[in-house]
Structures are given as structure tokens and as C-alpha cells.
Amino acid sequence: MRVISFNCEGIKNAHDKGLFDWLIDQDADVICLQDIREDEFAMEGDRYQLDGYFCYAYGGYERKDRGGVAIYTRQAPKAIISGLGFPEADETGRYIQADFDKISIASMYVPEGHDTASQNFKYRFLDNYSHHLNKQRRKRREFIMAGTWNIAHRKIDVANWRDSEEVSGFQPAERGWMEGLLGDMGFVDAYREVDRESGKYSWWQDELLRHDNLGMRLDYQIITAGMRHSVLNGGIYKNQAFSQHAPVIIDFDWELEN
């Protein structure tokens, strides 16, 4: 099973840059998109359909010009869950989950922090999401949470880390939250199961920094511990720029069943 996760920064813009042509060639089983900036109704149009895939989207209930998540899947899921039940997640559509027989796959988008107010909003999201994850890990099924987490976990996940410790995405409290997720809570960073090298980033602030590979790894596929030994390969695709983010590709030894 191949799962691709990508932050579009507007699916219309990414589509115009060739994202869908690239996706068709990837032979993915599940595609998780974030920051689509469209609602469910717009996503039902022909422009955003992929031949051979079911498409599900959630744009939230407040603003449709930012946020929004989508899942494309070849196998029809048993159920779709939109939202997490708290406003920091659901106002702008930051979570959608597809349930299959023994596994659930989510496309999720943690808020950015640009100033004090938005950083506090981000921390409220993380706090509420922790409660959700504590309930989730007690369920007898596997999970893949693919998306933009907007946190660089460790020093190897950010260029010039000494200059970034006060920057949103690499603040000590954020890294501590991620350390708890991947430590005491028992979840696993799928990409790091197959690639532990530094300099592997998924976001760059501009094209010059992208060229010089001065970025941060903000996009992850986080999995339950039972999936750890199913990770076969992982990669971050950087040959084309569809947005400031890059697609994260993980291959699993797993077959979807509905």
C-alpha cells in the first residue's frame, strides 16, 4: 500500500502546477491532501477528480478560503469521519478520516503559528488533539495520520536549528509535544523508520531556500506501533514544486480491505 501526503497551499494552484498529472503516475492507494482551500462541493467537480479514485473532502464550517483536507482512495472505505469535534480543528476543516477493515487513514493539518494569538490557537489544537489520540490508541485497529503537523521534531529536521528555536514549528514546547506523541504515547514516525539522515525537509519558505535546501520537515505520516514493521520505503519528492511543501510518500506492507 502506498500512501502520499501533501500540503497543496490551495488545490487550484497545485493543480495548475501539475500536481494531478504527477499523482496519476504515482500508483498510490491513498492520497491525503491538506490546505486545499476548497469546500466539499467544489471538490465534487470534475476538475478535482482522479480517475480510479473515490474523493472525500472536509472544508470546515467557517472559512473556505484556507484550510480544508481531502482523501483520495482507490478502495471504497467503510466510513468517513469529518472533523475532530473541537473548533480549532473543525472551523477550517483540519481533519478527515477514512475507515477500512482493520485500519483508519487520516488527512490532518495542524495550525501554523504566525504570532502570539495563532500560536496559542495551535497549542489549543494540540492539547485537544492529545485527548483524541489517547482515546484513539485504545482502539483495536491501526492508524495512519498523514499530513502537515507544523512541528520539526528534532535538530536533524530543521536547517540552522540554533537560529530556529524561537520560530513556530521548532519551539521547545512544540517539540516536547511531538516527543510525547512518539514517546510515551507510542506512535511512530513512519519516515524515520527508513531514513534517519539529516537534511530531509518537506517545507521551504521560498524558492531560494528550497534550492539551498534550508527548510524544515513539517509533514509526517504518524502511525500506530503495530504498523512499525510494515513500513517498506519512504521518500520526499522534491523534483517539482507544487507548493512550498513537498509530497511525503510511504510504502507499507499492507493491503486495504473495506
PDB file of C-alpha atoms in Angstrom:
ATOM      1  CA  MET A   1       0.000   0.000   0.000  1.00  0.00           C
ATOM      2  CA  ARG A   2       1.339   3.406  -0.992  1.00  0.00           C
ATOM      3  CA  VAL A   3       0.197   6.497   0.916  1.00  0.00           C
ATOM      4  CA  ILE A   4       1.028  10.022  -0.262  1.00  0.00           C
ATOM      5  CA  SER A   5       0.573  13.123   1.881  1.00  0.00           C
ATOM      6  CA  PHE A   6       0.849  16.664   0.515  1.00  0.00           C
ATOM      7  CA  ASN A   7       0.036  20.217   1.600  1.00  0.00           C
ATOM      8  CA  CYS A   8      -1.307  21.972  -1.508  1.00  0.00           C
ATOM      9  CA  GLU A   9      -1.465  25.547  -0.221  1.00  0.00           C
ATOM     10  CA  GLY A  10      -4.546  25.740  -2.403  1.00  0.00           C
ATOM     11  CA  ILE A  11      -5.511  22.769  -4.554  1.00  0.00           C
ATOM     12  CA  LYS A  12      -6.340  25.010  -7.519  1.00  0.00           C
ATOM     13  CA  ASN A  13      -2.807  26.421  -7.546  1.00  0.00           C
ATOM     14  CA  ALA A  14      -1.219  22.983  -7.077  1.00  0.00           C
ATOM     15  CA  HIS A  15      -3.437  21.539  -9.825  1.00  0.00           C
ATOM     16  CA  ASP A  16      -2.299  24.291 -12.209  1.00  0.00           C
ATOM     17  CA  LYS A  17       1.324  23.398 -11.409  1.00  0.00           C
ATOM     18  CA  GLY A  18       0.806  19.783 -12.485  1.00  0.00           C
ATOM     19  CA  LEU A  19       0.077  18.019  -9.189  1.00  0.00           C
ATOM     20  CA  PHE A  20      -2.661  15.796 -10.576  1.00  0.00           C
ATOM     21  CA  ASP A  21      -0.566  14.680 -13.553  1.00  0.00           C
ATOM     22  CA  TRP A  22       2.146  13.667 -11.092  1.00  0.00           C
ATOM     23  CA  LEU A  23      -0.293  11.898  -8.762  1.00  0.00           C
ATOM     24  CA  ILE A  24      -1.709   9.777 -11.563  1.00  0.00           C
ATOM     25  CA  ASP A  25       1.802   8.402 -12.202  1.00  0.00           C
ATOM     26  CA  GLN A  26       2.457   7.502  -8.546  1.00  0.00           C
ATOM     27  CA  ASP A  27       0.221   4.430  -8.289  1.00  0.00           C
ATOM     28  CA  ALA A  28      -0.820   5.404  -4.765  1.00  0.00           C
ATOM     29  CA  ASP A  29      -3.563   3.597  -2.883  1.00  0.00           C
ATOM     30  CA  VAL A  30      -4.412   6.576  -0.686  1.00  0.00           C
ATOM     31  CA  ILE A  31      -3.663  10.285  -1.220  1.00  0.00           C
ATOM     32  CA  CYS A  32      -4.039  12.713   1.697  1.00  0.00           C
ATOM     33  CA  LEU A  33      -4.148  16.414   0.829  1.00  0.00           C
ATOM     34  CA  GLN A  34      -4.081  19.378   3.208  1.00  0.00           C
ATOM     35  CA  ASP A  35      -4.804  23.102   2.898  1.00  0.00           C
ATOM     36  CA  ILE A  36      -6.933  22.571  -0.195  1.00  0.00           C
ATOM     37  CA  ARG A  37      -8.803  25.891   0.343  1.00  0.00           C
ATOM     38  CA  GLU A  38     -11.964  24.467  -1.196  1.00  0.00           C
ATOM     39  CA  ASP A  39     -15.153  23.051   0.304  1.00  0.00           C
ATOM     40  CA  GLU A  40     -16.714  19.647  -0.266  1.00  0.00           C
ATOM     41  CA  PHE A  41     -18.954  20.895  -3.048  1.00  0.00           C
ATOM     42  CA  ALA A  42     -16.119  22.355  -5.110  1.00  0.00           C
ATOM     43  CA  MET A  43     -14.162  19.116  -4.671  1.00  0.00           C
ATOM     44  CA  GLU A  44     -17.027  17.170  -6.245  1.00  0.00           C
ATOM     45  CA  GLY A  45     -16.458  18.933  -9.563  1.00  0.00           C
ATOM     46  CA  ASP A  46     -14.684  17.267 -12.463  1.00  0.00           C
ATOM     47  CA  ARG A  47     -11.605  19.465 -12.070  1.00  0.00           C
ATOM     48  CA  TYR A  48     -10.523  17.733  -8.867  1.00  0.00           C
ATOM     49  CA  GLN A  49     -11.443  14.157  -9.668  1.00  0.00           C
ATOM     50  CA  LEU A  50      -8.766  11.493 -10.166  1.00  0.00           C
ATOM     51  CA  ASP A  51      -9.643   8.603 -12.442  1.00  0.00           C
ATOM     52  CA  GLY A  52      -9.984   5.394 -10.415  1.00  0.00           C
ATOM     53  CA  TYR A  53     -10.250   7.126  -7.030  1.00  0.00           C
ATOM     54  CA  PHE A  54     -13.012   7.985  -4.606  1.00  0.00           C
ATOM     55  CA  CYS A  55     -12.661  11.576  -3.334  1.00  0.00           C
ATOM     56  CA  TYR A  56     -13.747  12.824   0.103  1.00  0.00           C
ATOM     57  CA  ALA A  57     -13.178  16.331   1.465  1.00  0.00           C
ATOM     58  CA  TYR A  58     -13.903  18.481   4.506  1.00  0.00           C
ATOM     59  CA  GLY A  59     -13.725  22.250   4.372  1.00  0.00           C
ATOM     60  CA  GLY A  60     -14.985  23.034   7.862  1.00  0.00           C
ATOM     61  CA  TYR A  61     -17.874  25.268   8.791  1.00  0.00           C
ATOM     62  CA  GLU A  62     -16.340  28.747   8.972  1.00  0.00           C
ATOM     63  CA  ARG A  63     -13.853  29.899   6.316  1.00  0.00           C
ATOM     64  CA  LYS A  64     -13.464  28.230   2.924  1.00  0.00           C
ATOM     65  CA  ASP A  65     -10.510  30.306   1.740  1.00  0.00           C
ATOM     66  CA  ARG A  66      -7.976  28.499   3.932  1.00  0.00           C
ATOM     67  CA  GLY A  67      -7.562  25.059   5.425  1.00  0.00           C
ATOM     68  CA  GLY A  68      -9.542  22.098   4.215  1.00  0.00           C
ATOM     69  CA  VAL A  69      -8.433  18.481   3.822  1.00  0.00           C
ATOM     70  CA  ALA A  70      -9.146  15.684   1.361  1.00  0.00           C
ATOM     71  CA  ILE A  71      -8.592  11.962   0.899  1.00  0.00           C
ATOM     72  CA  TYR A  72      -8.455  10.104  -2.405  1.00  0.00           C
ATOM     73  CA  THR A  73      -8.658   6.325  -2.152  1.00  0.00           C
ATOM     74  CA  ARG A  74      -8.862   3.522  -4.678  1.00  0.00           C
ATOM     75  CA  GLN A  75     -10.680   1.275  -2.227  1.00  0.00           C
ATOM     76  CA  ALA A  76     -14.067   2.484  -1.023  1.00  0.00           C
ATOM     77  CA  PRO A  77     -13.889   2.984   2.769  1.00  0.00           C
ATOM     78  CA  LYS A  78     -16.389   1.607   5.259  1.00  0.00           C
ATOM     79  CA  ALA A  79     -16.889   5.074   6.719  1.00  0.00           C
ATOM     80  CA  ILE A  80     -15.699   8.679   6.506  1.00  0.00           C
ATOM     81  CA  ILE A  81     -15.276  10.833   9.622  1.00  0.00           C
ATOM     82  CA  SER A  82     -15.043  14.592   9.131  1.00  0.00           C
ATOM     83  CA  GLY A  83     -13.663  16.741  11.941  1.00  0.00           C
ATOM     84  CA  LEU A  84     -12.489  16.123  15.486  1.00  0.00           C
ATOM     85  CA  GLY A  85     -15.304  17.758  17.428  1.00  0.00           C
ATOM     86  CA  PHE A  86     -13.497  20.874  18.652  1.00  0.00           C
ATOM     87  CA  PRO A  87     -13.436  24.292  16.959  1.00  0.00           C
ATOM     88  CA  GLU A  88      -9.685  24.603  16.443  1.00  0.00           C
ATOM     89  CA  ALA A  89      -9.916  21.575  14.150  1.00  0.00           C
ATOM     90  CA  ASP A  90     -13.342  21.989  12.617  1.00  0.00           C
ATOM     91  CA  GLU A  91     -13.690  25.693  11.876  1.00  0.00           C
ATOM     92  CA  THR A  92     -11.411  25.416   8.855  1.00  0.00           C
ATOM     93  CA  GLY A  93     -11.557  21.680   8.177  1.00  0.00           C
ATOM     94  CA  ARG A  94      -8.322  20.219   9.525  1.00  0.00           C
ATOM     95  CA  TYR A  95      -9.178  16.505   9.801  1.00  0.00           C
ATOM     96  CA  ILE A  96     -10.827  13.822   7.696  1.00  0.00           C
ATOM     97  CA  GLN A  97     -10.549  10.056   8.295  1.00  0.00           C
ATOM     98  CA  ALA A  98     -11.277   7.055   6.093  1.00  0.00           C
ATOM     99  CA  ASP A  99     -12.060   3.804   7.930  1.00  0.00           C
ATOM    100  CA  PHE A 100     -11.253   0.475   6.313  1.00  0.00           C
ATOM    101  CA  ASP A 101     -11.486  -3.046   7.722  1.00  0.00           C
ATOM    102  CA  LYS A 102      -8.551  -3.002  10.144  1.00  0.00           C
ATOM    103  CA  ILE A 103      -7.029   0.421   9.587  1.00  0.00           C
ATOM    104  CA  SER A 104      -8.014   4.087   9.554  1.00  0.00           C
ATOM    105  CA  ILE A 105      -6.150   6.674   7.459  1.00  0.00           C
ATOM    106  CA  ALA A 106      -6.485  10.379   8.206  1.00  0.00           C
ATOM    107  CA  SER A 107      -5.514  13.548   6.393  1.00  0.00           C
ATOM    108  CA  MET A 108      -4.831  16.209   9.006  1.00  0.00           C
ATOM    109  CA  TYR A 109      -3.478  19.739   9.201  1.00  0.00           C
ATOM    110  CA  VAL A 110      -2.119  21.246  12.419  1.00  0.00           C
ATOM    111  CA  PRO A 111      -2.435  25.072  12.501  1.00  0.00           C
ATOM    112  CA  GLU A 112       0.532  27.343  11.883  1.00  0.00           C
ATOM    113  CA  GLY A 113       1.704  29.880  14.428  1.00  0.00           C
ATOM    114  CA  HIS A 114       2.424  33.334  12.988  1.00  0.00           C
ATOM    115  CA  ASP A 115       2.024  35.447  16.122  1.00  0.00           C
ATOM    116  CA  THR A 116       1.053  35.057  19.785  1.00  0.00           C
ATOM    117  CA  ALA A 117      -2.658  34.587  19.056  1.00  0.00           C
ATOM    118  CA  SER A 118      -2.181  31.981  16.329  1.00  0.00           C
ATOM    119  CA  GLN A 119       0.477  30.175  18.364  1.00  0.00           C
ATOM    120  CA  ASN A 120      -1.932  29.918  21.288  1.00  0.00           C
ATOM    121  CA  PHE A 121      -4.571  28.645  18.856  1.00  0.00           C
ATOM    122  CA  LYS A 122      -2.067  25.995  17.734  1.00  0.00           C
ATOM    123  CA  TYR A 123      -1.386  24.918  21.317  1.00  0.00           C
ATOM    124  CA  ARG A 124      -5.120  24.599  21.979  1.00  0.00           C
ATOM    125  CA  PHE A 125      -5.386  22.385  18.915  1.00  0.00           C
ATOM    126  CA  LEU A 126      -2.506  20.194  20.105  1.00  0.00           C
ATOM    127  CA  ASP A 127      -3.963  19.904  23.606  1.00  0.00           C
ATOM    128  CA  ASN A 128      -7.389  18.873  22.306  1.00  0.00           C
ATOM    129  CA  TYR A 129      -5.845  16.532  19.752  1.00  0.00           C
ATOM    130  CA  SER A 130      -3.867  14.806  22.522  1.00  0.00           C
ATOM    131  CA  HIS A 131      -7.146  13.861  24.223  1.00  0.00           C
ATOM    132  CA  HIS A 132      -8.414  12.464  20.929  1.00  0.00           C
ATOM    133  CA  LEU A 133      -5.223  10.444  20.396  1.00  0.00           C
ATOM    134  CA  ASN A 134      -5.391   8.972  23.899  1.00  0.00           C
ATOM    135  CA  LYS A 135      -8.844   7.609  23.080  1.00  0.00           C
ATOM    136  CA  GLN A 136      -7.744   6.506  19.623  1.00  0.00           C
ATOM    137  CA  ARG A 137      -4.787   4.421  20.752  1.00  0.00           C
ATOM    138  CA  ARG A 138      -7.060   2.244  22.897  1.00  0.00           C
ATOM    139  CA  LYS A 139      -8.959   1.079  19.818  1.00  0.00           C
ATOM    140  CA  ARG A 140      -8.159  -2.295  18.319  1.00  0.00           C
ATOM    141  CA  ARG A 141      -7.168  -1.051  14.901  1.00  0.00           C
ATOM    142  CA  GLU A 142      -4.212   0.572  13.200  1.00  0.00           C
ATOM    143  CA  PHE A 143      -3.994   4.256  12.248  1.00  0.00           C
ATOM    144  CA  ILE A 144      -2.033   6.368   9.787  1.00  0.00           C
ATOM    145  CA  MET A 145      -2.266  10.132  10.435  1.00  0.00           C
ATOM    146  CA  ALA A 146      -0.791  11.727   7.330  1.00  0.00           C
ATOM    147  CA  GLY A 147      -0.403  15.434   6.987  1.00  0.00           C
ATOM    148  CA  THR A 148       1.162  18.726   7.938  1.00  0.00           C
ATOM    149  CA  TRP A 149       1.992  18.683  11.640  1.00  0.00           C
ATOM    150  CA  ASN A 150       3.831  22.036  11.503  1.00  0.00           C
ATOM    151  CA  ILE A 151       6.417  20.800  14.010  1.00  0.00           C
ATOM    152  CA  ALA A 152      10.005  19.834  13.265  1.00  0.00           C
ATOM    153  CA  HIS A 153      10.647  17.063  15.772  1.00  0.00           C
ATOM    154  CA  ARG A 154      14.419  17.124  16.226  1.00  0.00           C
ATOM    155  CA  LYS A 155      17.504  19.107  15.251  1.00  0.00           C
ATOM    156  CA  ILE A 156      18.025  16.955  12.161  1.00  0.00           C
ATOM    157  CA  ASP A 157      14.569  18.040  10.970  1.00  0.00           C
ATOM    158  CA  VAL A 158      15.437  21.729  10.558  1.00  0.00           C
ATOM    159  CA  ALA A 159      18.266  23.608   8.884  1.00  0.00           C
ATOM    160  CA  ASN A 160      20.157  26.095  11.064  1.00  0.00           C
ATOM    161  CA  TRP A 161      18.373  24.765  14.133  1.00  0.00           C
ATOM    162  CA  ARG A 162      20.192  27.123  16.520  1.00  0.00           C
ATOM    163  CA  ASP A 163      18.507  30.081  14.823  1.00  0.00           C
ATOM    164  CA  SER A 164      15.090  28.417  14.804  1.00  0.00           C
ATOM    165  CA  GLU A 165      14.429  27.606  18.463  1.00  0.00           C
ATOM    166  CA  GLU A 166      12.048  30.532  18.883  1.00  0.00           C
ATOM    167  CA  VAL A 167      10.395  30.020  15.496  1.00  0.00           C
ATOM    168  CA  SER A 168       6.934  28.474  15.404  1.00  0.00           C
ATOM    169  CA  GLY A 169       7.364  24.840  14.458  1.00  0.00           C
ATOM    170  CA  PHE A 170      10.554  24.367  16.452  1.00  0.00           C
ATOM    171  CA  GLN A 171       9.781  25.886  19.826  1.00  0.00           C
ATOM    172  CA  PRO A 172      10.650  23.701  22.823  1.00  0.00           C
ATOM    173  CA  ALA A 173       7.006  23.196  23.825  1.00  0.00           C
ATOM    174  CA  GLU A 174       6.091  22.046  20.315  1.00  0.00           C
ATOM    175  CA  ARG A 175       8.994  19.619  20.126  1.00  0.00           C
ATOM    176  CA  GLY A 176       8.097  18.380  23.596  1.00  0.00           C
ATOM    177  CA  TRP A 177       4.557  17.663  22.407  1.00  0.00           C
ATOM    178  CA  MET A 178       5.904  15.710  19.429  1.00  0.00           C
ATOM    179  CA  GLU A 179       8.345  13.857  21.674  1.00  0.00           C
ATOM    180  CA  GLY A 180       5.421  12.771  23.848  1.00  0.00           C
ATOM    181  CA  LEU A 181       3.477  11.636  20.801  1.00  0.00           C
ATOM    182  CA  LEU A 182       6.375   9.493  19.588  1.00  0.00           C
ATOM    183  CA  GLY A 183       7.485   8.503  23.092  1.00  0.00           C
ATOM    184  CA  ASP A 184       5.040   7.866  25.905  1.00  0.00           C
ATOM    185  CA  MET A 185       2.019   7.686  23.590  1.00  0.00           C
ATOM    186  CA  GLY A 186       3.727   5.058  21.453  1.00  0.00           C
ATOM    187  CA  PHE A 187       3.103   6.431  17.971  1.00  0.00           C
ATOM    188  CA  VAL A 188       5.761   6.091  15.249  1.00  0.00           C
ATOM    189  CA  ASP A 189       7.211   8.481  12.662  1.00  0.00           C
ATOM    190  CA  ALA A 190       6.977   6.255   9.574  1.00  0.00           C
ATOM    191  CA  TYR A 191       9.535   8.169   7.517  1.00  0.00           C
ATOM    192  CA  ARG A 192      12.208   7.874  10.193  1.00  0.00           C
ATOM    193  CA  GLU A 193      11.802   4.101  10.192  1.00  0.00           C
ATOM    194  CA  VAL A 194      13.524   4.003   6.809  1.00  0.00           C
ATOM    195  CA  ASP A 195      15.549   7.232   6.613  1.00  0.00           C
ATOM    196  CA  ARG A 196      17.367   8.716   9.604  1.00  0.00           C
ATOM    197  CA  GLU A 197      19.587  11.153   7.710  1.00  0.00           C
ATOM    198  CA  SER A 198      19.582  14.897   8.349  1.00  0.00           C
ATOM    199  CA  GLY A 199      18.707  17.436   5.687  1.00  0.00           C
ATOM    200  CA  LYS A 200      15.452  15.709   4.669  1.00  0.00           C
ATOM    201  CA  TYR A 201      12.934  18.538   4.672  1.00  0.00           C
ATOM    202  CA  SER A 202       9.382  18.901   3.386  1.00  0.00           C
ATOM    203  CA  TRP A 203       8.893  22.705   3.565  1.00  0.00           C
ATOM    204  CA  TRP A 204      10.910  25.717   2.477  1.00  0.00           C
ATOM    205  CA  GLN A 205       9.933  29.348   2.984  1.00  0.00           C
ATOM    206  CA  ASP A 206      10.822  30.374  -0.576  1.00  0.00           C
ATOM    207  CA  GLU A 207      12.371  29.086  -3.782  1.00  0.00           C
ATOM    208  CA  LEU A 208      15.892  30.259  -2.925  1.00  0.00           C
ATOM    209  CA  LEU A 209      15.841  28.398   0.392  1.00  0.00           C
ATOM    210  CA  ARG A 210      14.393  25.386  -1.401  1.00  0.00           C
ATOM    211  CA  HIS A 211      17.271  25.492  -3.881  1.00  0.00           C
ATOM    212  CA  ASP A 212      19.753  25.622  -0.990  1.00  0.00           C
ATOM    213  CA  ASN A 213      17.750  23.012   0.967  1.00  0.00           C
ATOM    214  CA  LEU A 214      17.335  25.245   4.011  1.00  0.00           C
ATOM    215  CA  GLY A 215      13.976  24.060   5.258  1.00  0.00           C
ATOM    216  CA  MET A 216      12.093  22.097   7.888  1.00  0.00           C
ATOM    217  CA  ARG A 217      10.437  18.680   7.976  1.00  0.00           C
ATOM    218  CA  LEU A 218       6.878  19.633   8.908  1.00  0.00           C
ATOM    219  CA  ASP A 219       4.967  16.879   7.073  1.00  0.00           C
ATOM    220  CA  TYR A 220       4.710  13.390   8.548  1.00  0.00           C
ATOM    221  CA  GLN A 221       2.911  10.097   8.374  1.00  0.00           C
ATOM    222  CA  ILE A 222       2.469   9.128  12.021  1.00  0.00           C
ATOM    223  CA  ILE A 223       1.435   5.507  12.565  1.00  0.00           C
ATOM    224  CA  THR A 224       0.393   3.216  15.408  1.00  0.00           C
ATOM    225  CA  ALA A 225       3.085   0.916  16.795  1.00  0.00           C
ATOM    226  CA  GLY A 226       1.523  -2.112  15.137  1.00  0.00           C
ATOM    227  CA  MET A 227       2.356  -0.593  11.745  1.00  0.00           C
ATOM    228  CA  ARG A 228       6.050  -0.062  12.510  1.00  0.00           C
ATOM    229  CA  HIS A 229       7.298  -3.209  10.811  1.00  0.00           C
ATOM    230  CA  SER A 230       5.014  -2.659   7.820  1.00  0.00           C
ATOM    231  CA  VAL A 231       6.986   0.372   6.597  1.00  0.00           C
ATOM    232  CA  LEU A 232       8.893  -0.626   3.456  1.00  0.00           C
ATOM    233  CA  ASN A 233      10.110   2.621   1.891  1.00  0.00           C
ATOM    234  CA  GLY A 234       9.809   6.358   2.366  1.00  0.00           C
ATOM    235  CA  GLY A 235      10.627   9.418   0.337  1.00  0.00           C
ATOM    236  CA  ILE A 236      10.087  13.165  -0.016  1.00  0.00           C
ATOM    237  CA  TYR A 237       9.522  14.224  -3.620  1.00  0.00           C
ATOM    238  CA  LYS A 238      11.357  17.451  -4.462  1.00  0.00           C
ATOM    239  CA  ASN A 239      11.846  17.346  -8.234  1.00  0.00           C
ATOM    240  CA  GLN A 240       8.792  19.534  -8.860  1.00  0.00           C
ATOM    241  CA  ALA A 241       7.446  22.365  -6.720  1.00  0.00           C
ATOM    242  CA  PHE A 242       3.650  22.206  -6.426  1.00  0.00           C
ATOM    243  CA  SER A 243       3.705  24.431  -3.306  1.00  0.00           C
ATOM    244  CA  GLN A 244       6.175  25.364  -0.578  1.00  0.00           C
ATOM    245  CA  HIS A 245       5.689  21.832   0.759  1.00  0.00           C
ATOM    246  CA  ALA A 246       6.801  18.552  -0.804  1.00  0.00           C
ATOM    247  CA  PRO A 247       4.839  15.286  -1.020  1.00  0.00           C
ATOM    248  CA  VAL A 248       5.734  12.591   1.510  1.00  0.00           C
ATOM    249  CA  ILE A 249       5.489   9.051   0.124  1.00  0.00           C
ATOM    250  CA  ILE A 250       5.422   5.925   2.302  1.00  0.00           C
ATOM    251  CA  ASP A 251       5.090   2.336   1.081  1.00  0.00           C
ATOM    252  CA  PHE A 252       3.592  -0.154   3.544  1.00  0.00           C
ATOM    253  CA  ASP A 253       3.420  -3.936   3.551  1.00  0.00           C
ATOM    254  CA  TRP A 254      -0.354  -3.745   3.886  1.00  0.00           C
ATOM    255  CA  GLU A 255      -3.364  -4.436   1.708  1.00  0.00           C
ATOM    256  CA  LEU A 256      -6.517  -2.355   2.135  1.00  0.00           C
ATOM    257  CA  GLU A 257      -9.825  -4.112   2.660  1.00  0.00           C
ATOM    258  CA  ASN A 258     -13.191  -2.447   3.039  1.00  0.00           C
TER     259      ASN A 258
END
